[in-house]
PDB file of C-alpha atoms in Angstrom:
ATOM      1  CA  MET A  11       0.000   0.000   0.000  1.00 56.00           C
ATOM      2  CA  GLY A  12       1.412   3.362  -1.049  1.00 69.00           C
ATOM      3  CA  VAL A  13       1.506   6.683   0.802  1.00 76.00           C
ATOM      4  CA  VAL A  14      -1.698   7.920  -0.807  1.00 75.00           C
ATOM      5  CA  ASP A  15      -3.515   4.712   0.042  1.00 75.00           C
ATOM      6  CA  SER A  16      -2.305   4.860   3.651  1.00 82.00           C
ATOM      7  CA  CYS A  17      -3.418   8.488   4.035  1.00 84.00           C
ATOM      8  CA  ALA A  18      -6.822   7.648   2.563  1.00 82.00           C
ATOM      9  CA  LYS A  19      -7.185   4.677   4.898  1.00 83.00           C
ATOM     10  CA  TYR A  20      -6.333   6.562   8.098  1.00 86.00           C
ATOM     11  CA  PHE A  21      -8.352   9.646   7.110  1.00 86.00           C
ATOM     12  CA  LEU A  22     -11.393   7.463   6.522  1.00 87.00           C
ATOM     13  CA  PHE A  23     -10.855   5.691   9.836  1.00 87.00           C
ATOM     14  CA  ALA A  24     -10.288   8.895  11.843  1.00 88.00           C
ATOM     15  CA  THR A  25     -13.280  10.802  10.446  1.00 87.00           C
ATOM     16  CA  ASN A  26     -15.643   7.886  10.930  1.00 87.00           C
ATOM     17  CA  PHE A  27     -14.422   7.352  14.480  1.00 87.00           C
ATOM     18  CA  LEU A  28     -15.093  11.035  15.182  1.00 86.00           C
ATOM     19  CA  ILE A  29     -18.563  10.759  13.638  1.00 83.00           C
ATOM     20  CA  PHE A  30     -19.192   7.661  15.768  1.00 84.00           C
ATOM     21  CA  VAL A  31     -18.363   9.541  18.991  1.00 84.00           C
ATOM     22  CA  LEU A  32     -20.386  12.631  18.033  1.00 81.00           C
ATOM     23  CA  SER A  33     -23.345  10.472  17.010  1.00 80.00           C
ATOM     24  CA  CYS A  34     -23.335   8.803  20.413  1.00 83.00           C
ATOM     25  CA  ILE A  35     -23.438  12.267  22.031  1.00 82.00           C
ATOM     26  CA  VAL A  36     -26.313  13.358  19.773  1.00 76.00           C
ATOM     27  CA  LEU A  37     -28.165  10.130  20.597  1.00 79.00           C
ATOM     28  CA  GLY A  38     -27.812  10.835  24.308  1.00 79.00           C
ATOM     29  CA  LEU A  39     -28.978  14.436  23.883  1.00 73.00           C
ATOM     30  CA  GLY A  40     -31.961  13.291  21.824  1.00 69.00           C
ATOM     31  CA  ILE A  41     -33.046  10.868  24.539  1.00 75.00           C
ATOM     32  CA  TRP A  42     -32.582  13.593  27.159  1.00 70.00           C
ATOM     33  CA  VAL A  43     -34.770  16.016  25.171  1.00 62.00           C
ATOM     34  CA  LEU A  44     -37.529  13.393  24.983  1.00 63.00           C
ATOM     35  CA  VAL A  45     -37.593  12.757  28.736  1.00 64.00           C
ATOM     36  CA  ASP A  46     -36.882  16.314  29.960  1.00 57.00           C
ATOM     37  CA  ARG A  47     -38.540  18.865  27.691  1.00 53.00           C
ATOM     38  CA  SER A  48     -38.664  22.597  28.229  1.00 53.00           C
ATOM     39  CA  SER A  49     -41.837  23.915  29.872  1.00 52.00           C
ATOM     40  CA  PHE A  50     -42.500  26.054  26.790  1.00 52.00           C
ATOM     41  CA  LEU A  51     -42.785  22.868  24.738  1.00 55.00           C
ATOM     42  CA  ASP A  52     -45.299  21.408  27.209  1.00 56.00           C
ATOM     43  CA  LEU A  53     -47.845  23.751  25.642  1.00 55.00           C
ATOM     44  CA  LEU A  54     -47.785  21.535  22.554  1.00 53.00           C
ATOM     45  CA  ASP A  55     -49.498  18.805  24.576  1.00 54.00           C
ATOM     46  CA  GLU A  56     -52.442  21.129  25.199  1.00 51.00           C
ATOM     47  CA  THR A  57     -53.205  21.962  21.580  1.00 52.00           C
ATOM     48  CA  ASP A  58     -54.757  20.164  18.647  1.00 50.00           C
ATOM     49  CA  ALA A  59     -52.742  22.187  16.137  1.00 47.00           C
ATOM     50  CA  SER A  60     -50.425  20.171  13.938  1.00 45.00           C
ATOM     51  CA  VAL A  61     -46.690  20.795  14.309  1.00 46.00           C
ATOM     52  CA  PRO A  62     -45.026  18.664  11.616  1.00 46.00           C
ATOM     53  CA  ILE A  63     -41.556  20.055  12.283  1.00 45.00           C
ATOM     54  CA  TYR A  64     -41.479  19.571  16.061  1.00 49.00           C
ATOM     55  CA  ASN A  65     -43.371  16.286  16.178  1.00 49.00           C
ATOM     56  CA  SER A  66     -40.708  14.659  14.015  1.00 54.00           C
ATOM     57  CA  ALA A  67     -37.613  16.732  14.854  1.00 60.00           C
ATOM     58  CA  VAL A  68     -36.374  14.813  17.903  1.00 63.00           C
ATOM     59  CA  ILE A  69     -37.264  11.428  16.407  1.00 71.00           C
ATOM     60  CA  LEU A  70     -35.496  12.428  13.190  1.00 70.00           C
ATOM     61  CA  PHE A  71     -32.376  13.346  15.160  1.00 71.00           C
ATOM     62  CA  LEU A  72     -32.447   9.977  16.924  1.00 77.00           C
ATOM     63  CA  ILE A  73     -32.830   8.115  13.626  1.00 79.00           C
ATOM     64  CA  VAL A  74     -29.977  10.085  12.055  1.00 76.00           C
ATOM     65  CA  ALA A  75     -27.757   9.481  15.111  1.00 79.00           C
ATOM     66  CA  ILE A  76     -28.411   5.727  15.116  1.00 85.00           C
ATOM     67  CA  SER A  77     -27.873   5.586  11.348  1.00 83.00           C
ATOM     68  CA  ALA A  78     -24.615   7.538  11.664  1.00 82.00           C
ATOM     69  CA  ILE A  79     -23.377   5.127  14.351  1.00 85.00           C
ATOM     70  CA  PHE A  80     -24.215   2.172  12.132  1.00 86.00           C
ATOM     71  CA  ILE A  81     -22.632   3.760   9.038  1.00 87.00           C
ATOM     72  CA  SER A  82     -19.477   4.918  10.832  1.00 86.00           C
ATOM     73  CA  PHE A  83     -19.000   1.356  12.111  1.00 86.00           C
ATOM     74  CA  PHE A  84     -18.741   0.123   8.525  1.00 86.00           C
ATOM     75  CA  GLY A  85     -16.395   3.008   7.689  1.00 86.00           C
ATOM     76  CA  CYS A  86     -14.035   2.366  10.600  1.00 86.00           C
ATOM     77  CA  CYS A  87     -13.960  -1.410  10.261  1.00 86.00           C
ATOM     78  CA  GLY A  88     -13.817  -1.300   6.480  1.00 84.00           C
ATOM     79  CA  ALA A  89     -10.834   1.069   6.511  1.00 83.00           C
ATOM     80  CA  TYR A  90      -8.995  -0.775   9.286  1.00 83.00           C
ATOM     81  CA  LYS A  91      -9.606  -4.259   7.891  1.00 84.00           C
ATOM     82  CA  GLU A  92      -9.295  -3.044   4.262  1.00 81.00           C
ATOM     83  CA  SER A  93     -12.467  -4.935   3.458  1.00 83.00           C
ATOM     84  CA  ARG A  94     -13.960  -4.268   0.049  1.00 85.00           C
ATOM     85  CA  CYS A  95     -17.330  -5.602   1.131  1.00 87.00           C
ATOM     86  CA  MET A  96     -17.628  -3.282   4.155  1.00 86.00           C
ATOM     87  CA  LEU A  97     -16.329  -0.285   2.208  1.00 86.00           C
ATOM     88  CA  ALA A  98     -18.829  -0.920  -0.576  1.00 87.00           C
ATOM     89  CA  THR A  99     -21.628  -1.125   1.992  1.00 88.00           C
ATOM     90  CA  TYR A 100     -20.351   2.093   3.557  1.00 89.00           C
ATOM     91  CA  PHE A 101     -20.357   3.820   0.151  1.00 89.00           C
ATOM     92  CA  VAL A 102     -23.977   2.872  -0.505  1.00 90.00           C
ATOM     93  CA  LEU A 103     -25.133   3.925   2.985  1.00 88.00           C
ATOM     94  CA  VAL A 104     -23.371   7.319   2.849  1.00 87.00           C
ATOM     95  CA  LEU A 105     -24.799   7.986  -0.601  1.00 88.00           C
ATOM     96  CA  ALA A 106     -28.312   7.172   0.657  1.00 87.00           C
ATOM     97  CA  LEU A 107     -27.796   9.381   3.727  1.00 82.00           C
ATOM     98  CA  LEU A 108     -26.714  12.327   1.561  1.00 83.00           C
ATOM     99  CA  VAL A 109     -29.851  11.925  -0.540  1.00 84.00           C
ATOM    100  CA  LEU A 110     -32.027  11.867   2.597  1.00 78.00           C
ATOM    101  CA  ILE A 111     -30.290  14.974   3.993  1.00 76.00           C
ATOM    102  CA  THR A 112     -30.917  16.825   0.742  1.00 79.00           C
ATOM    103  CA  VAL A 113     -34.591  15.838   0.676  1.00 78.00           C
ATOM    104  CA  GLY A 114     -35.020  16.701   4.361  1.00 69.00           C
ATOM    105  CA  ALA A 115     -33.417  20.129   3.894  1.00 70.00           C
ATOM    106  CA  ILE A 116     -35.745  20.906   0.989  1.00 74.00           C
ATOM    107  CA  ILE A 117     -38.831  19.836   2.986  1.00 69.00           C
ATOM    108  CA  GLY A 118     -37.702  21.821   6.035  1.00 63.00           C
ATOM    109  CA  MET A 119     -37.144  24.971   3.971  1.00 64.00           C
ATOM    110  CA  ALA A 120     -40.551  24.544   2.351  1.00 64.00           C
ATOM    111  CA  GLN A 121     -42.352  24.275   5.706  1.00 60.00           C
ATOM    112  CA  GLY A 122     -40.455  27.059   7.448  1.00 59.00           C
ATOM    113  CA  VAL A 123     -39.956  27.746  11.135  1.00 59.00           C
ATOM    114  CA  GLY A 124     -42.881  30.171  11.244  1.00 60.00           C
ATOM    115  CA  LYS A 125     -45.420  27.338  11.361  1.00 64.00           C
ATOM    116  CA  LEU A 126     -44.166  26.399  14.835  1.00 68.00           C
ATOM    117  CA  SER A 127     -45.924  29.445  16.277  1.00 75.00           C
ATOM    118  CA  ASP A 128     -49.422  28.168  15.407  1.00 77.00           C
ATOM    119  CA  PRO A 129     -49.870  25.743  18.350  1.00 79.00           C
ATOM    120  CA  PHE A 130     -48.560  28.321  20.826  1.00 82.00           C
ATOM    121  CA  LEU A 131     -51.085  30.861  19.540  1.00 86.00           C
ATOM    122  CA  ASP A 132     -53.764  28.199  19.987  1.00 85.00           C
ATOM    123  CA  THR A 133     -52.913  27.696  23.683  1.00 86.00           C
ATOM    124  CA  LEU A 134     -52.598  31.467  24.161  1.00 88.00           C
ATOM    125  CA  SER A 135     -56.172  31.911  22.938  1.00 88.00           C
ATOM    126  CA  ARG A 136     -57.381  29.419  25.585  1.00 88.00           C
ATOM    127  CA  TYR A 137     -55.536  31.060  28.502  1.00 89.00           C
ATOM    128  CA  ASP A 138     -57.829  32.022  31.385  1.00 85.00           C
ATOM    129  CA  ALA A 139     -56.304  33.546  34.522  1.00 81.00           C
ATOM    130  CA  SER A 140     -59.290  32.363  36.608  1.00 80.00           C
ATOM    131  CA  ARG A 141     -58.162  28.763  36.098  1.00 82.00           C
ATOM    132  CA  SER A 142     -54.964  26.952  37.054  1.00 81.00           C
ATOM    133  CA  THR A 143     -54.443  24.321  34.373  1.00 83.00           C
ATOM    134  CA  THR A 144     -51.272  23.398  32.485  1.00 81.00           C
ATOM    135  CA  ILE A 145     -51.867  26.170  29.962  1.00 83.00           C
ATOM    136  CA  GLU A 146     -52.044  28.950  32.554  1.00 85.00           C
ATOM    137  CA  THR A 147     -49.232  27.593  34.723  1.00 86.00           C
ATOM    138  CA  THR A 148     -46.870  27.058  31.786  1.00 85.00           C
ATOM    139  CA  TRP A 149     -47.536  30.420  30.139  1.00 89.00           C
ATOM    140  CA  ASP A 150     -47.006  32.268  33.427  1.00 88.00           C
ATOM    141  CA  GLN A 151     -43.773  30.391  34.121  1.00 86.00           C
ATOM    142  CA  VAL A 152     -42.384  30.847  30.600  1.00 86.00           C
ATOM    143  CA  GLN A 153     -43.163  34.561  30.399  1.00 88.00           C
ATOM    144  CA  ALA A 154     -41.692  35.234  33.849  1.00 87.00           C
ATOM    145  CA  ASP A 155     -38.571  33.104  33.292  1.00 85.00           C
ATOM    146  CA  LEU A 156     -37.791  34.304  29.760  1.00 85.00           C
ATOM    147  CA  SER A 157     -38.909  37.909  30.341  1.00 89.00           C
ATOM    148  CA  CYS A 158     -41.203  37.733  27.303  1.00 91.00           C
ATOM    149  CA  CYS A 159     -44.863  38.315  26.531  1.00 92.00           C
ATOM    150  CA  GLY A 160     -47.031  36.556  23.968  1.00 90.00           C
ATOM    151  CA  VAL A 161     -45.811  34.428  21.100  1.00 89.00           C
ATOM    152  CA  ASN A 162     -44.490  37.044  18.707  1.00 88.00           C
ATOM    153  CA  SER A 163     -45.339  40.192  20.714  1.00 89.00           C
ATOM    154  CA  PRO A 164     -47.642  41.355  23.553  1.00 90.00           C
ATOM    155  CA  ASN A 165     -50.219  42.230  20.900  1.00 91.00           C
ATOM    156  CA  ASP A 166     -50.925  38.499  20.508  1.00 91.00           C
ATOM    157  CA  TRP A 167     -52.925  38.586  23.765  1.00 91.00           C
ATOM    158  CA  MET A 168     -55.195  41.325  22.427  1.00 89.00           C
ATOM    159  CA  THR A 169     -55.507  39.705  19.000  1.00 89.00           C
ATOM    160  CA  TYR A 170     -56.029  36.020  19.862  1.00 90.00           C
ATOM    161  CA  ASN A 171     -57.507  36.058  23.376  1.00 88.00           C
ATOM    162  CA  ALA A 172     -60.882  37.781  23.832  1.00 85.00           C
ATOM    163  CA  ARG A 173     -60.268  38.145  27.586  1.00 84.00           C
ATOM    164  CA  TYR A 174     -57.461  40.611  26.886  1.00 86.00           C
ATOM    165  CA  ASP A 175     -58.912  42.637  24.017  1.00 80.00           C
ATOM    166  CA  GLY A 176     -59.269  45.689  26.251  1.00 72.00           C
ATOM    167  CA  SER A 177     -63.044  45.517  26.454  1.00 69.00           C
ATOM    168  CA  SER A 178     -63.395  42.561  28.838  1.00 64.00           C
ATOM    169  CA  PHE A 179     -62.449  42.344  32.499  1.00 62.00           C
ATOM    170  CA  ALA A 180     -59.601  39.952  33.314  1.00 59.00           C
ATOM    171  CA  VAL A 181     -58.651  38.506  36.680  1.00 57.00           C
ATOM    172  CA  SER A 182     -55.706  40.165  38.462  1.00 56.00           C
ATOM    173  CA  GLY A 183     -55.374  38.747  41.946  1.00 57.00           C
ATOM    174  CA  ASP A 184     -58.579  39.665  43.802  1.00 57.00           C
ATOM    175  CA  SER A 185     -59.617  42.379  41.354  1.00 60.00           C
ATOM    176  CA  TYR A 186     -60.742  42.673  37.754  1.00 63.00           C
ATOM    177  CA  LEU A 187     -59.086  44.917  35.184  1.00 69.00           C
ATOM    178  CA  LEU A 188     -59.516  45.841  31.549  1.00 76.00           C
ATOM    179  CA  ALA A 189     -56.167  44.164  31.083  1.00 80.00           C
ATOM    180  CA  LYS A 190     -54.489  43.639  27.745  1.00 86.00           C
ATOM    181  CA  VAL A 191     -51.878  41.115  28.949  1.00 89.00           C
ATOM    182  CA  PRO A 192     -51.657  38.617  31.856  1.00 88.00           C
ATOM    183  CA  GLN A 193     -49.856  39.553  35.055  1.00 87.00           C
ATOM    184  CA  SER A 194     -46.887  37.358  34.162  1.00 89.00           C
ATOM    185  CA  CYS A 195     -46.054  39.815  31.355  1.00 91.00           C
ATOM    186  CA  CYS A 196     -45.488  42.399  34.089  1.00 90.00           C
ATOM    187  CA  ALA A 197     -43.553  40.245  36.558  1.00 86.00           C
ATOM    188  CA  THR A 198     -40.916  42.937  37.198  1.00 86.00           C
ATOM    189  CA  ALA A 199     -43.211  45.975  36.970  1.00 86.00           C
ATOM    190  CA  ILE A 200     -43.646  48.207  39.995  1.00 88.00           C
ATOM    191  CA  ASP A 201     -47.311  48.980  39.257  1.00 86.00           C
ATOM    192  CA  LYS A 202     -48.564  45.700  37.817  1.00 84.00           C
ATOM    193  CA  ASP A 203     -52.146  46.901  37.335  1.00 83.00           C
ATOM    194  CA  MET A 204     -51.014  49.851  35.232  1.00 86.00           C
ATOM    195  CA  CYS A 205     -48.671  47.588  33.295  1.00 88.00           C
ATOM    196  CA  MET A 206     -51.443  45.114  32.488  1.00 86.00           C
ATOM    197  CA  VAL A 207     -53.772  47.861  31.279  1.00 86.00           C
ATOM    198  CA  THR A 208     -51.040  49.656  29.292  1.00 87.00           C
ATOM    199  CA  PRO A 209     -48.352  47.047  28.470  1.00 88.00           C
ATOM    200  CA  THR A 210     -45.396  49.213  27.460  1.00 89.00           C
ATOM    201  CA  ALA A 211     -41.717  49.043  28.287  1.00 89.00           C
ATOM    202  CA  ALA A 212     -42.043  52.270  30.267  1.00 89.00           C
ATOM    203  CA  ASN A 213     -44.592  50.596  32.542  1.00 87.00           C
ATOM    204  CA  GLY A 214     -42.364  47.549  33.012  1.00 89.00           C
ATOM    205  CA  ALA A 215     -44.006  45.125  30.583  1.00 90.00           C
ATOM    206  CA  PHE A 216     -42.022  42.589  28.612  1.00 91.00           C
ATOM    207  CA  VAL A 217     -42.209  43.706  24.992  1.00 90.00           C
ATOM    208  CA  GLN A 218     -40.544  40.782  23.214  1.00 89.00           C
ATOM    209  CA  GLY A 219     -42.475  37.666  22.235  1.00 89.00           C
ATOM    210  CA  CYS A 220     -41.400  34.286  23.641  1.00 87.00           C
ATOM    211  CA  PHE A 221     -41.264  32.531  20.283  1.00 84.00           C
ATOM    212  CA  ALA A 222     -39.584  35.563  18.732  1.00 78.00           C
ATOM    213  CA  GLN A 223     -36.947  35.426  21.463  1.00 79.00           C
ATOM    214  CA  VAL A 224     -36.185  31.764  20.818  1.00 74.00           C
ATOM    215  CA  ARG A 225     -36.159  32.392  17.079  1.00 75.00           C
ATOM    216  CA  SER A 226     -33.710  35.285  17.458  1.00 75.00           C
ATOM    217  CA  GLN A 227     -31.363  33.030  19.423  1.00 69.00           C
ATOM    218  CA  ILE A 228     -31.465  30.498  16.582  1.00 67.00           C
ATOM    219  CA  GLU A 229     -30.816  33.210  13.999  1.00 70.00           C
ATOM    220  CA  ASN A 230     -27.883  34.541  16.051  1.00 72.00           C
ATOM    221  CA  HIS A 231     -26.210  31.138  15.876  1.00 67.00           C
ATOM    222  CA  ILE A 232     -27.262  30.239  12.333  1.00 67.00           C
ATOM    223  CA  ASN A 233     -23.762  30.916  10.981  1.00 72.00           C
ATOM    224  CA  VAL A 234     -22.195  28.458  13.413  1.00 71.00           C
ATOM    225  CA  VAL A 235     -24.836  25.825  12.741  1.00 64.00           C
ATOM    226  CA  GLY A 236     -24.547  26.346   8.984  1.00 68.00           C
ATOM    227  CA  GLY A 237     -20.746  26.160   9.088  1.00 73.00           C
ATOM    228  CA  VAL A 238     -20.757  22.925  11.062  1.00 70.00           C
ATOM    229  CA  SER A 239     -23.383  21.431   8.748  1.00 70.00           C
ATOM    230  CA  ILE A 240     -21.376  22.318   5.640  1.00 78.00           C
ATOM    231  CA  ALA A 241     -18.191  20.868   7.193  1.00 78.00           C
ATOM    232  CA  VAL A 242     -19.969  17.593   7.992  1.00 76.00           C
ATOM    233  CA  ILE A 243     -21.382  17.334   4.468  1.00 80.00           C
ATOM    234  CA  VAL A 244     -17.947  18.044   2.940  1.00 84.00           C
ATOM    235  CA  ILE A 245     -16.394  15.294   5.086  1.00 83.00           C
ATOM    236  CA  MET A 246     -19.155  12.902   4.063  1.00 82.00           C
ATOM    237  CA  VAL A 247     -18.559  13.639   0.375  1.00 86.00           C
ATOM    238  CA  LEU A 248     -14.788  13.150   0.805  1.00 87.00           C
ATOM    239  CA  ASN A 249     -15.376   9.857   2.591  1.00 86.00           C
ATOM    240  CA  LEU A 250     -17.720   8.833  -0.209  1.00 86.00           C
ATOM    241  CA  PHE A 251     -14.995   9.307  -2.826  1.00 88.00           C
ATOM    242  CA  ILE A 252     -12.298   7.766  -0.607  1.00 86.00           C
ATOM    243  CA  SER A 253     -14.341   4.625   0.015  1.00 86.00           C
ATOM    244  CA  PHE A 254     -15.036   4.361  -3.720  1.00 85.00           C
ATOM    245  CA  TYR A 255     -11.320   4.776  -4.468  1.00 84.00           C
ATOM    246  CA  MET A 256     -10.294   2.146  -1.908  1.00 83.00           C
ATOM    247  CA  CYS A 257     -12.879  -0.284  -3.264  1.00 80.00           C
ATOM    248  CA  THR A 258     -11.790   0.078  -6.881  1.00 81.00           C
ATOM    249  CA  CYS A 259      -8.105   1.043  -6.833  1.00 74.00           C
ATOM    250  CA  GLY A 260      -6.691   1.456  -3.358  1.00 59.00           C
ATOM    251  CA  LEU A 261      -6.815  -2.128  -2.102  1.00 58.00           C
ATOM    252  CA  ALA A 262      -4.919  -5.035  -3.524  1.00 54.00           C
ATOM    253  CA  SER A 263      -7.009  -7.675  -5.202  1.00 48.00           C
ATOM    254  CA  ASP A 264      -8.085 -10.542  -2.990  1.00 44.00           C
ATOM    255  CA  GLN A 265      -6.669 -12.970  -5.494  1.00 43.00           C
ATOM    256  CA  GLU A 266      -3.195 -11.412  -5.167  1.00 45.00           C
ATOM    257  CA  ASP A 267      -3.143 -12.233  -1.447  1.00 47.00           C
ATOM    258  CA  ARG A 268      -4.122 -15.869  -1.965  1.00 49.00           C
ATOM    259  CA  PRO A 269      -1.352 -18.452  -2.270  1.00 51.00           C
ATOM    260  CA  LYS A 270      -0.947 -19.548  -5.864  1.00 50.00           C
ATOM    261  CA  LYS A 271      -2.024 -23.043  -6.687  1.00 50.00           C
ATOM    262  CA  ARG A 272       0.840 -25.363  -7.436  1.00 53.00           C
ATOM    263  CA  PHE A 273       0.920 -28.767  -9.035  1.00 46.00           C
ATOM    264  CA  TYR A 274       2.755 -31.400  -7.095  1.00 47.00           C
ATOM    265  CA  GLY A 275       3.642 -34.737  -8.621  1.00 53.00           C
ATOM    266  CA  ARG A 276       3.219 -38.021  -6.897  1.00 57.00           C
ATOM    267  CA  PRO A 277       6.256 -39.523  -5.123  1.00 56.00           C
ATOM    268  CA  GLY A 278       8.506 -41.179  -7.627  1.00 55.00           C
ATOM    269  CA  GLN A 279       6.911 -39.311 -10.557  1.00 52.00           C
ATOM    270  CA  SER A 280       9.292 -36.818 -12.150  1.00 49.00           C
ATOM    271  CA  GLY A 281       7.077 -35.395 -14.885  1.00 48.00           C
ATOM    272  CA  ARG A 282       3.786 -35.513 -16.615  1.00 49.00           C
ATOM    273  CA  VAL A 283       2.716 -38.636 -18.352  1.00 42.00           C
TER     274      VAL A 283
END
């Protein structure tokens, strides 16, 4: 095996070992997200609105992580053992994974992140401060913890919830107010009643929406996420070509490693008859 073949072999082994370790971490994080979700996401259990992105996001990550572990196993073992069969299997699996990633990216871009706000608006419209169900408890906790109000802005309460349209009395402790936002939107306000009636920053109201806040955090880190994604795809494409090269040219033929068949004469027989 030449220098180029050796470099290709160890590069393929090293990158697949790294992918194996990272995939195990992603698998663990995916399981953790399933068993310990954020309180903001608990609102999804209280709505009938369809959320195609979220409902499949965590499961999709788990499937991709398990697939990556399985694929990287073939890459590591195929490179280390110099097995044509395992490298060929690895080539086919990586090619299929790249196709799935491309299709998934197109579907995700077509759906858009904006559709995620629909179920939260649905639970917001059903909020009633006179009750103490999961919807009210979760909204109050999220808005107080994240210092936010509404889904996209405080105006969501006036637009989607008739109790806060400014013409209906809403519960505020032991009194009733013509409130436009719940009390949790004014958690840090000095005069909470004034803040609920006139929800402005000057009165101490939170003016940024909860979903808008989460979305802005994603957009702030989109360059890092995009860079990592591009790097992973580039490595996958390189490994695709390397595995193809090792299958076709890089490895010695199996027949060259086999001992050549020799003809042995019988004892006392010096030549062919």
